[in-house]
mmCIF file of C-alpha atoms in Angstrom:
data_model
loop_
_atom_site.group_PDB
_atom_site.id
_atom_site.type_symbol
_atom_site.label_atom_id
_atom_site.label_comp_id
_atom_site.label_asym_id
_atom_site.label_seq_id
_atom_site.Cartn_x
_atom_site.Cartn_y
_atom_site.Cartn_z
ATOM 1 C CA MET A 1 123.117 78.864 123.344
ATOM 2 C CA PRO A 2 121.761 79.225 119.771
ATOM 3 C CA SER A 3 122.332 82.522 117.981
ATOM 4 C CA THR A 4 119.375 84.885 117.641
ATOM 5 C CA THR A 5 120.985 86.750 114.746
ATOM 6 C CA PRO A 6 119.042 86.166 111.488
ATOM 7 C CA PRO A 7 121.037 84.728 108.578
ATOM 8 C CA ALA A 8 122.457 87.271 106.133
ATOM 9 C CA ASP A 9 120.094 86.122 103.383
ATOM 10 C CA ALA A 10 116.958 86.261 105.565
ATOM 11 C CA PRO A 11 114.192 88.505 104.189
ATOM 12 C CA ARG A 12 114.049 91.967 105.747
ATOM 13 C CA PRO A 13 110.918 92.815 107.766
ATOM 14 C CA PRO A 14 108.331 94.973 105.990
ATOM 15 C CA ARG A 15 109.076 98.684 106.174
ATOM 16 C CA THR A 16 106.969 101.810 106.615
ATOM 17 C CA ALA A 17 107.707 104.801 104.395
ATOM 18 C CA ALA A 18 106.323 108.337 104.379
ATOM 19 C CA VAL A 19 105.648 110.183 101.120
ATOM 20 C CA ILE A 20 105.519 113.979 101.361
ATOM 21 C CA PRO A 21 104.184 115.708 98.222
ATOM 22 C CA ALA A 22 105.816 119.143 98.222
ATOM 23 C CA ALA A 23 105.498 120.200 94.591
ATOM 24 C CA GLY A 24 102.697 122.758 95.009
ATOM 25 C CA ARG A 25 103.155 126.523 95.119
ATOM 26 C CA GLY A 26 100.587 127.353 97.824
ATOM 27 C CA VAL A 27 99.084 130.426 96.175
ATOM 28 C CA ARG A 28 96.892 131.219 99.208
ATOM 29 C CA LEU A 29 100.023 132.155 101.163
ATOM 30 C CA GLY A 30 100.802 134.756 98.515
ATOM 31 C CA PRO A 31 103.622 135.190 96.008
ATOM 32 C CA GLY A 32 107.135 133.955 96.658
ATOM 33 C CA ALA A 33 108.646 130.587 97.444
ATOM 34 C CA PRO A 34 106.567 127.393 97.246
ATOM 35 C CA LYS A 35 104.551 126.882 100.428
ATOM 36 C CA ALA A 36 106.665 123.949 101.615
ATOM 37 C CA LEU A 37 109.786 126.127 101.501
ATOM 38 C CA ARG A 38 108.329 129.000 103.549
ATOM 39 C CA THR A 39 110.128 129.268 106.867
ATOM 40 C CA LEU A 40 108.672 128.485 110.276
ATOM 41 C CA GLY A 41 110.891 129.471 113.177
ATOM 42 C CA GLY A 42 113.675 130.081 110.669
ATOM 43 C CA THR A 43 113.411 126.564 109.187
ATOM 44 C CA PRO A 44 111.490 125.606 106.015
ATOM 45 C CA MET A 45 108.128 123.984 106.727
ATOM 46 C CA LEU A 46 109.206 121.021 104.619
ATOM 47 C CA ILE A 47 112.068 120.280 107.011
ATOM 48 C CA HIS A 48 109.665 120.396 109.961
ATOM 49 C CA ALA A 49 107.354 117.949 108.132
ATOM 50 C CA VAL A 50 110.216 115.580 107.272
ATOM 51 C CA ARG A 51 111.425 115.636 110.885
ATOM 52 C CA ALA A 52 107.877 114.950 112.089
ATOM 53 C CA MET A 53 107.711 111.786 109.975
ATOM 54 C CA ALA A 54 111.247 110.676 110.851
ATOM 55 C CA ALA A 55 110.533 111.164 114.565
ATOM 56 C CA SER A 56 108.379 108.037 114.405
ATOM 57 C CA ARG A 57 110.403 104.867 114.902
ATOM 58 C CA ALA A 58 107.899 103.160 112.616
ATOM 59 C CA VAL A 59 109.138 105.225 109.648
ATOM 60 C CA SER A 60 112.424 104.098 108.069
ATOM 61 C CA LEU A 61 112.193 106.054 104.785
ATOM 62 C CA VAL A 62 110.903 109.526 103.891
ATOM 63 C CA VAL A 63 110.306 110.297 100.206
ATOM 64 C CA VAL A 64 109.972 113.989 99.393
ATOM 65 C CA VAL A 65 108.263 114.752 96.090
ATOM 66 C CA ALA A 66 109.763 118.052 94.918
ATOM 67 C CA PRO A 67 108.609 120.575 92.313
ATOM 68 C CA PRO A 68 109.310 119.113 88.842
ATOM 69 C CA ASP A 69 112.327 121.369 88.325
ATOM 70 C CA GLY A 70 113.323 121.706 91.967
ATOM 71 C CA ALA A 71 114.561 118.281 93.065
ATOM 72 C CA PRO A 72 118.250 119.349 93.338
ATOM 73 C CA GLU A 73 117.275 122.360 95.460
ATOM 74 C CA VAL A 74 115.163 120.230 97.803
ATOM 75 C CA LYS A 75 117.904 117.583 98.055
ATOM 76 C CA HIS A 76 120.367 120.322 99.030
ATOM 77 C CA LEU A 77 117.864 121.595 101.597
ATOM 78 C CA LEU A 78 117.632 118.175 103.243
ATOM 79 C CA ASP A 79 121.407 117.773 103.207
ATOM 80 C CA GLU A 80 122.000 121.033 105.062
ATOM 81 C CA HIS A 81 119.562 120.375 107.912
ATOM 82 C CA ALA A 82 120.023 117.909 110.757
ATOM 83 C CA LEU A 83 117.782 114.866 110.251
ATOM 84 C CA PRO A 84 117.634 111.581 112.215
ATOM 85 C CA GLU A 85 120.416 109.284 110.976
ATOM 86 C CA ARG A 86 118.364 106.106 111.383
ATOM 87 C CA THR A 87 115.956 107.254 108.643
ATOM 88 C CA ASP A 88 116.649 107.137 104.903
ATOM 89 C CA TYR A 89 115.679 110.065 102.669
ATOM 90 C CA LEU A 90 114.887 110.251 98.982
ATOM 91 C CA VAL A 91 113.921 113.191 96.753
ATOM 92 C CA VAL A 92 112.059 112.661 93.474
ATOM 93 C CA PRO A 93 110.598 115.179 90.975
ATOM 94 C CA GLY A 94 106.838 115.589 91.186
ATOM 95 C CA GLY A 95 104.092 116.061 88.636
ATOM 96 C CA GLU A 96 101.590 118.749 87.708
ATOM 97 C CA THR A 97 98.950 117.597 90.224
ATOM 98 C CA ARG A 98 99.043 116.259 93.759
ATOM 99 C CA GLN A 99 97.776 112.875 92.547
ATOM 100 C CA GLU A 100 100.607 112.660 90.018
ATOM 101 C CA SER A 101 103.152 113.640 92.659
ATOM 102 C CA VAL A 102 101.989 111.045 95.175
ATOM 103 C CA GLY A 103 102.010 108.448 92.396
ATOM 104 C CA LEU A 104 105.614 109.309 91.546
ATOM 105 C CA GLY A 105 106.498 109.003 95.219
ATOM 106 C CA LEU A 106 104.900 105.552 95.303
ATOM 107 C CA ASP A 107 106.853 104.519 92.202
ATOM 108 C CA ALA A 108 110.105 105.362 94.021
ATOM 109 C CA LEU A 109 109.463 103.105 97.028
ATOM 110 C CA PRO A 110 111.632 99.992 97.533
ATOM 111 C CA GLU A 111 109.875 96.636 97.266
ATOM 112 C CA ASP A 112 110.102 95.925 101.004
ATOM 113 C CA VAL A 113 107.858 98.872 101.927
ATOM 114 C CA SER A 114 104.397 97.576 102.808
ATOM 115 C CA VAL A 115 102.924 100.518 104.753
ATOM 116 C CA VAL A 116 102.797 104.020 103.249
ATOM 117 C CA LEU A 117 102.048 107.261 105.042
ATOM 118 C CA VAL A 118 101.123 110.257 102.888
ATOM 119 C CA HIS A 119 101.693 113.557 104.651
ATOM 120 C CA ASP A 120 101.082 117.183 103.704
ATOM 121 C CA ALA A 121 104.236 119.295 103.821
ATOM 122 C CA ALA A 122 101.933 122.104 104.967
ATOM 123 C CA ARG A 123 101.217 120.246 108.236
ATOM 124 C CA PRO A 124 104.658 120.784 109.777
ATOM 125 C CA LEU A 125 103.782 120.333 113.457
ATOM 126 C CA VAL A 126 101.984 116.970 113.581
ATOM 127 C CA PRO A 127 102.997 115.200 116.822
ATOM 128 C CA VAL A 128 104.835 111.885 116.671
ATOM 129 C CA ASP A 129 102.062 110.146 118.627
ATOM 130 C CA THR A 130 99.671 110.819 115.752
ATOM 131 C CA VAL A 131 102.136 109.421 113.212
ATOM 132 C CA ASP A 132 102.637 106.318 115.357
ATOM 133 C CA ALA A 133 98.890 105.772 115.781
ATOM 134 C CA VAL A 134 98.238 105.898 112.033
ATOM 135 C CA ALA A 135 101.103 103.509 111.212
ATOM 136 C CA ALA A 136 100.045 101.081 113.951
ATOM 137 C CA ALA A 137 96.444 100.957 112.716
ATOM 138 C CA VAL A 138 97.610 100.026 109.206
ATOM 139 C CA ARG A 139 99.968 97.370 110.557
ATOM 140 C CA ASP A 140 97.021 95.981 112.539
ATOM 141 C CA GLY A 141 95.147 95.354 109.295
ATOM 142 C CA ALA A 142 93.289 98.508 108.242
ATOM 143 C CA PRO A 143 93.772 99.184 104.507
ATOM 144 C CA ALA A 144 93.434 102.952 105.019
ATOM 145 C CA VAL A 145 93.655 105.132 108.135
ATOM 146 C CA VAL A 146 93.145 108.873 108.650
ATOM 147 C CA PRO A 147 93.686 111.022 111.748
ATOM 148 C CA ALA A 148 90.772 113.361 112.342
ATOM 149 C CA LEU A 149 89.160 115.705 114.854
ATOM 150 C CA PRO A 150 85.499 116.347 115.714
ATOM 151 C CA LEU A 151 84.163 119.630 114.363
ATOM 152 C CA ALA A 152 83.624 122.571 116.702
ATOM 153 C CA ASP A 153 81.372 124.452 114.268
ATOM 154 C CA THR A 154 78.008 123.556 112.791
ATOM 155 C CA VAL A 155 78.367 122.793 109.072
ATOM 156 C CA LYS A 156 75.908 123.790 106.348
ATOM 157 C CA GLU A 157 75.683 122.247 102.892
ATOM 158 C CA VAL A 158 74.918 125.013 100.384
ATOM 159 C CA GLU A 159 74.274 125.554 96.718
ATOM 160 C CA PRO A 160 77.435 127.398 95.582
ATOM 161 C CA ALA A 161 76.901 130.984 94.502
ATOM 162 C CA GLY A 162 77.233 131.980 90.878
ATOM 163 C CA ALA A 163 79.700 134.733 91.772
ATOM 164 C CA PRO A 164 81.940 135.357 94.801
ATOM 165 C CA GLY A 165 80.155 137.160 97.636
ATOM 166 C CA GLU A 166 76.610 136.307 96.550
ATOM 167 C CA PRO A 167 74.265 134.691 99.136
ATOM 168 C CA GLU A 168 74.223 130.875 99.006
ATOM 169 C CA PRO A 169 71.046 128.890 99.728
ATOM 170 C CA VAL A 170 71.377 126.260 102.473
ATOM 171 C CA ILE A 171 70.503 122.764 101.282
ATOM 172 C CA ALA A 172 71.048 120.760 104.472
ATOM 173 C CA THR A 173 72.627 120.753 107.927
ATOM 174 C CA PRO A 174 74.623 117.523 108.484
ATOM 175 C CA VAL A 175 74.661 115.989 111.966
ATOM 176 C CA ARG A 176 77.847 117.418 113.470
ATOM 177 C CA ALA A 177 78.479 114.412 115.717
ATOM 178 C CA ARG A 178 79.027 112.274 112.608
ATOM 179 C CA LEU A 179 81.508 114.662 110.980
ATOM 180 C CA ARG A 180 85.288 114.792 111.325
ATOM 181 C CA ALA A 181 87.975 117.167 110.039
ATOM 182 C CA VAL A 182 90.583 114.974 108.398
ATOM 183 C CA GLN A 183 94.323 115.531 108.778
ATOM 184 C CA THR A 184 97.524 113.800 107.694
ATOM 185 C CA PRO A 185 99.539 111.625 107.687
ATOM 186 C CA GLN A 186 97.070 109.251 106.109
ATOM 187 C CA GLY A 187 98.227 105.640 106.261
ATOM 188 C CA PHE A 188 97.705 102.841 103.749
ATOM 189 C CA ASP A 189 98.469 99.302 102.900
ATOM 190 C CA ARG A 190 100.798 99.859 99.970
ATOM 191 C CA ASP A 191 98.987 97.597 97.503
ATOM 192 C CA THR A 192 95.667 99.287 98.273
ATOM 193 C CA LEU A 193 97.059 102.780 97.695
ATOM 194 C CA VAL A 194 98.850 101.780 94.488
ATOM 195 C CA ARG A 195 95.611 100.289 93.173
ATOM 196 C CA ALA A 196 93.686 103.456 94.079
ATOM 197 C CA HIS A 197 96.147 105.625 92.153
ATOM 198 C CA ALA A 198 95.956 103.274 89.178
ATOM 199 C CA GLU A 199 92.167 103.001 89.036
ATOM 200 C CA VAL A 200 90.674 106.215 90.483
ATOM 201 C CA ALA A 201 90.713 109.481 88.553
ATOM 202 C CA VAL A 202 90.399 112.553 90.766
ATOM 203 C CA ASP A 203 88.211 115.333 89.404
ATOM 204 C CA GLY A 204 86.486 118.410 90.754
ATOM 205 C CA GLU A 205 83.582 116.371 92.158
ATOM 206 C CA GLY A 206 85.611 113.391 93.293
ATOM 207 C CA ALA A 207 88.097 112.527 96.012
ATOM 208 C CA THR A 208 90.157 115.348 97.469
ATOM 209 C CA ASP A 209 92.606 113.144 99.345
ATOM 210 C CA ASP A 210 94.191 109.711 99.089
ATOM 211 C CA ALA A 211 91.758 108.174 101.573
ATOM 212 C CA GLY A 212 88.892 109.383 99.387
ATOM 213 C CA MET A 213 90.455 107.546 96.454
ATOM 214 C CA VAL A 214 90.531 104.344 98.515
ATOM 215 C CA GLU A 215 86.875 104.905 99.470
ATOM 216 C CA ARG A 216 86.000 105.018 95.781
ATOM 217 C CA LEU A 217 87.532 101.562 95.427
ATOM 218 C CA GLY A 218 84.975 100.357 97.961
ATOM 219 C CA GLN A 219 87.652 99.688 100.580
ATOM 220 C CA PRO A 220 87.112 100.615 104.247
ATOM 221 C CA VAL A 221 88.782 103.680 105.752
ATOM 222 C CA VAL A 222 89.030 104.063 109.521
ATOM 223 C CA VAL A 223 89.650 107.148 111.683
ATOM 224 C CA VAL A 224 92.077 107.507 114.593
ATOM 225 C CA PRO A 225 92.275 110.583 116.847
ATOM 226 C CA GLY A 226 94.031 113.544 115.253
ATOM 227 C CA HIS A 227 95.686 116.442 117.053
ATOM 228 C CA GLU A 228 94.942 120.157 117.153
ATOM 229 C CA GLU A 229 98.584 120.964 116.296
ATOM 230 C CA ALA A 230 98.407 119.000 113.036
ATOM 231 C CA PHE A 231 96.582 121.875 111.328
ATOM 232 C CA LYS A 232 97.360 122.845 107.748
ATOM 233 C CA VAL A 233 99.296 126.052 107.122
ATOM 234 C CA THR A 234 97.378 127.517 104.190
ATOM 235 C CA ARG A 235 96.855 131.213 104.905
ATOM 236 C CA PRO A 236 99.048 133.881 106.535
ATOM 237 C CA LEU A 237 97.085 133.609 109.801
ATOM 238 C CA ASP A 238 97.896 129.881 109.959
ATOM 239 C CA LEU A 239 101.582 130.756 109.770
ATOM 240 C CA VAL A 240 101.202 133.102 112.755
ATOM 241 C CA LEU A 241 99.540 130.293 114.735
ATOM 242 C CA ALA A 242 102.229 127.811 113.726
ATOM 243 C CA GLU A 243 104.950 130.204 114.888
ATOM 244 C CA ALA A 244 103.190 130.477 118.262
ATOM 245 C CA VAL A 245 102.915 126.694 118.628
ATOM 246 C CA LEU A 246 106.578 126.243 117.728
ATOM 247 C CA ALA A 247 107.651 128.955 120.175
ATOM 248 C CA ARG A 248 105.662 127.268 122.959
ATOM 249 C CA ARG A 249 107.248 123.892 122.166
ATOM 250 C CA ARG A 250 110.719 125.364 122.285
ATOM 251 C CA ALA A 251 110.007 127.107 125.583
ATOM 252 C CA ASN A 252 108.380 124.091 127.251
ATOM 253 C CA ASP A 253 110.132 121.107 125.715
ATOM 254 C CA GLY A 254 113.328 122.400 124.184
ATOM 255 C CA PHE A 255 111.889 121.321 120.800
#
């Protein structure tokens, strides 16, 4: 019977990697440690986010982009927490902006990585099914994929006020059925994302996420269902909600 073992010099199958930019300070959570290092259930949010990416069997490498002067601290943090052994981990120093940090994470990827997931460290509780769905959609040929949820609230487009607290005139009311609240991880064909970071400059009126940068290249972006537990921990109230979700998981699933 012929052997099914590939020869030692056979090319390795393409890999999927997750890049987690964690260099920001998260000022809306108040003074103290960077947002990604705030604890949730006694464990830094960054560790929860790394575990969420590594929980997907599609992900074989997680690259954490640390504060520019904090890479050794973040590396030590990863070393002292239990992480899946089948996943590789890498910590690289970040830049002054999120775009710079994601770009540095991309620069650190091995050549055999063809699918890249970019995930917010401040979304620590994203379920593995969401991660799997995003990765699968990219592998199926979509150059860019975002998980998203329909909006519960009506949205108004306004003319921003000249000073905080002043009334803002409504310009338009978009059709809610066509709107989605975008989450992460966002998934990309590696070459497409690298090109977007090389060619698209993000400014105050431009893209606010990596998928928006791909849109500005003229490339299609598709949406897959997001999850209500993939919310972003930005304000103190979000942290209270995240603690409640984590407590429920531990009670129900032994998470």
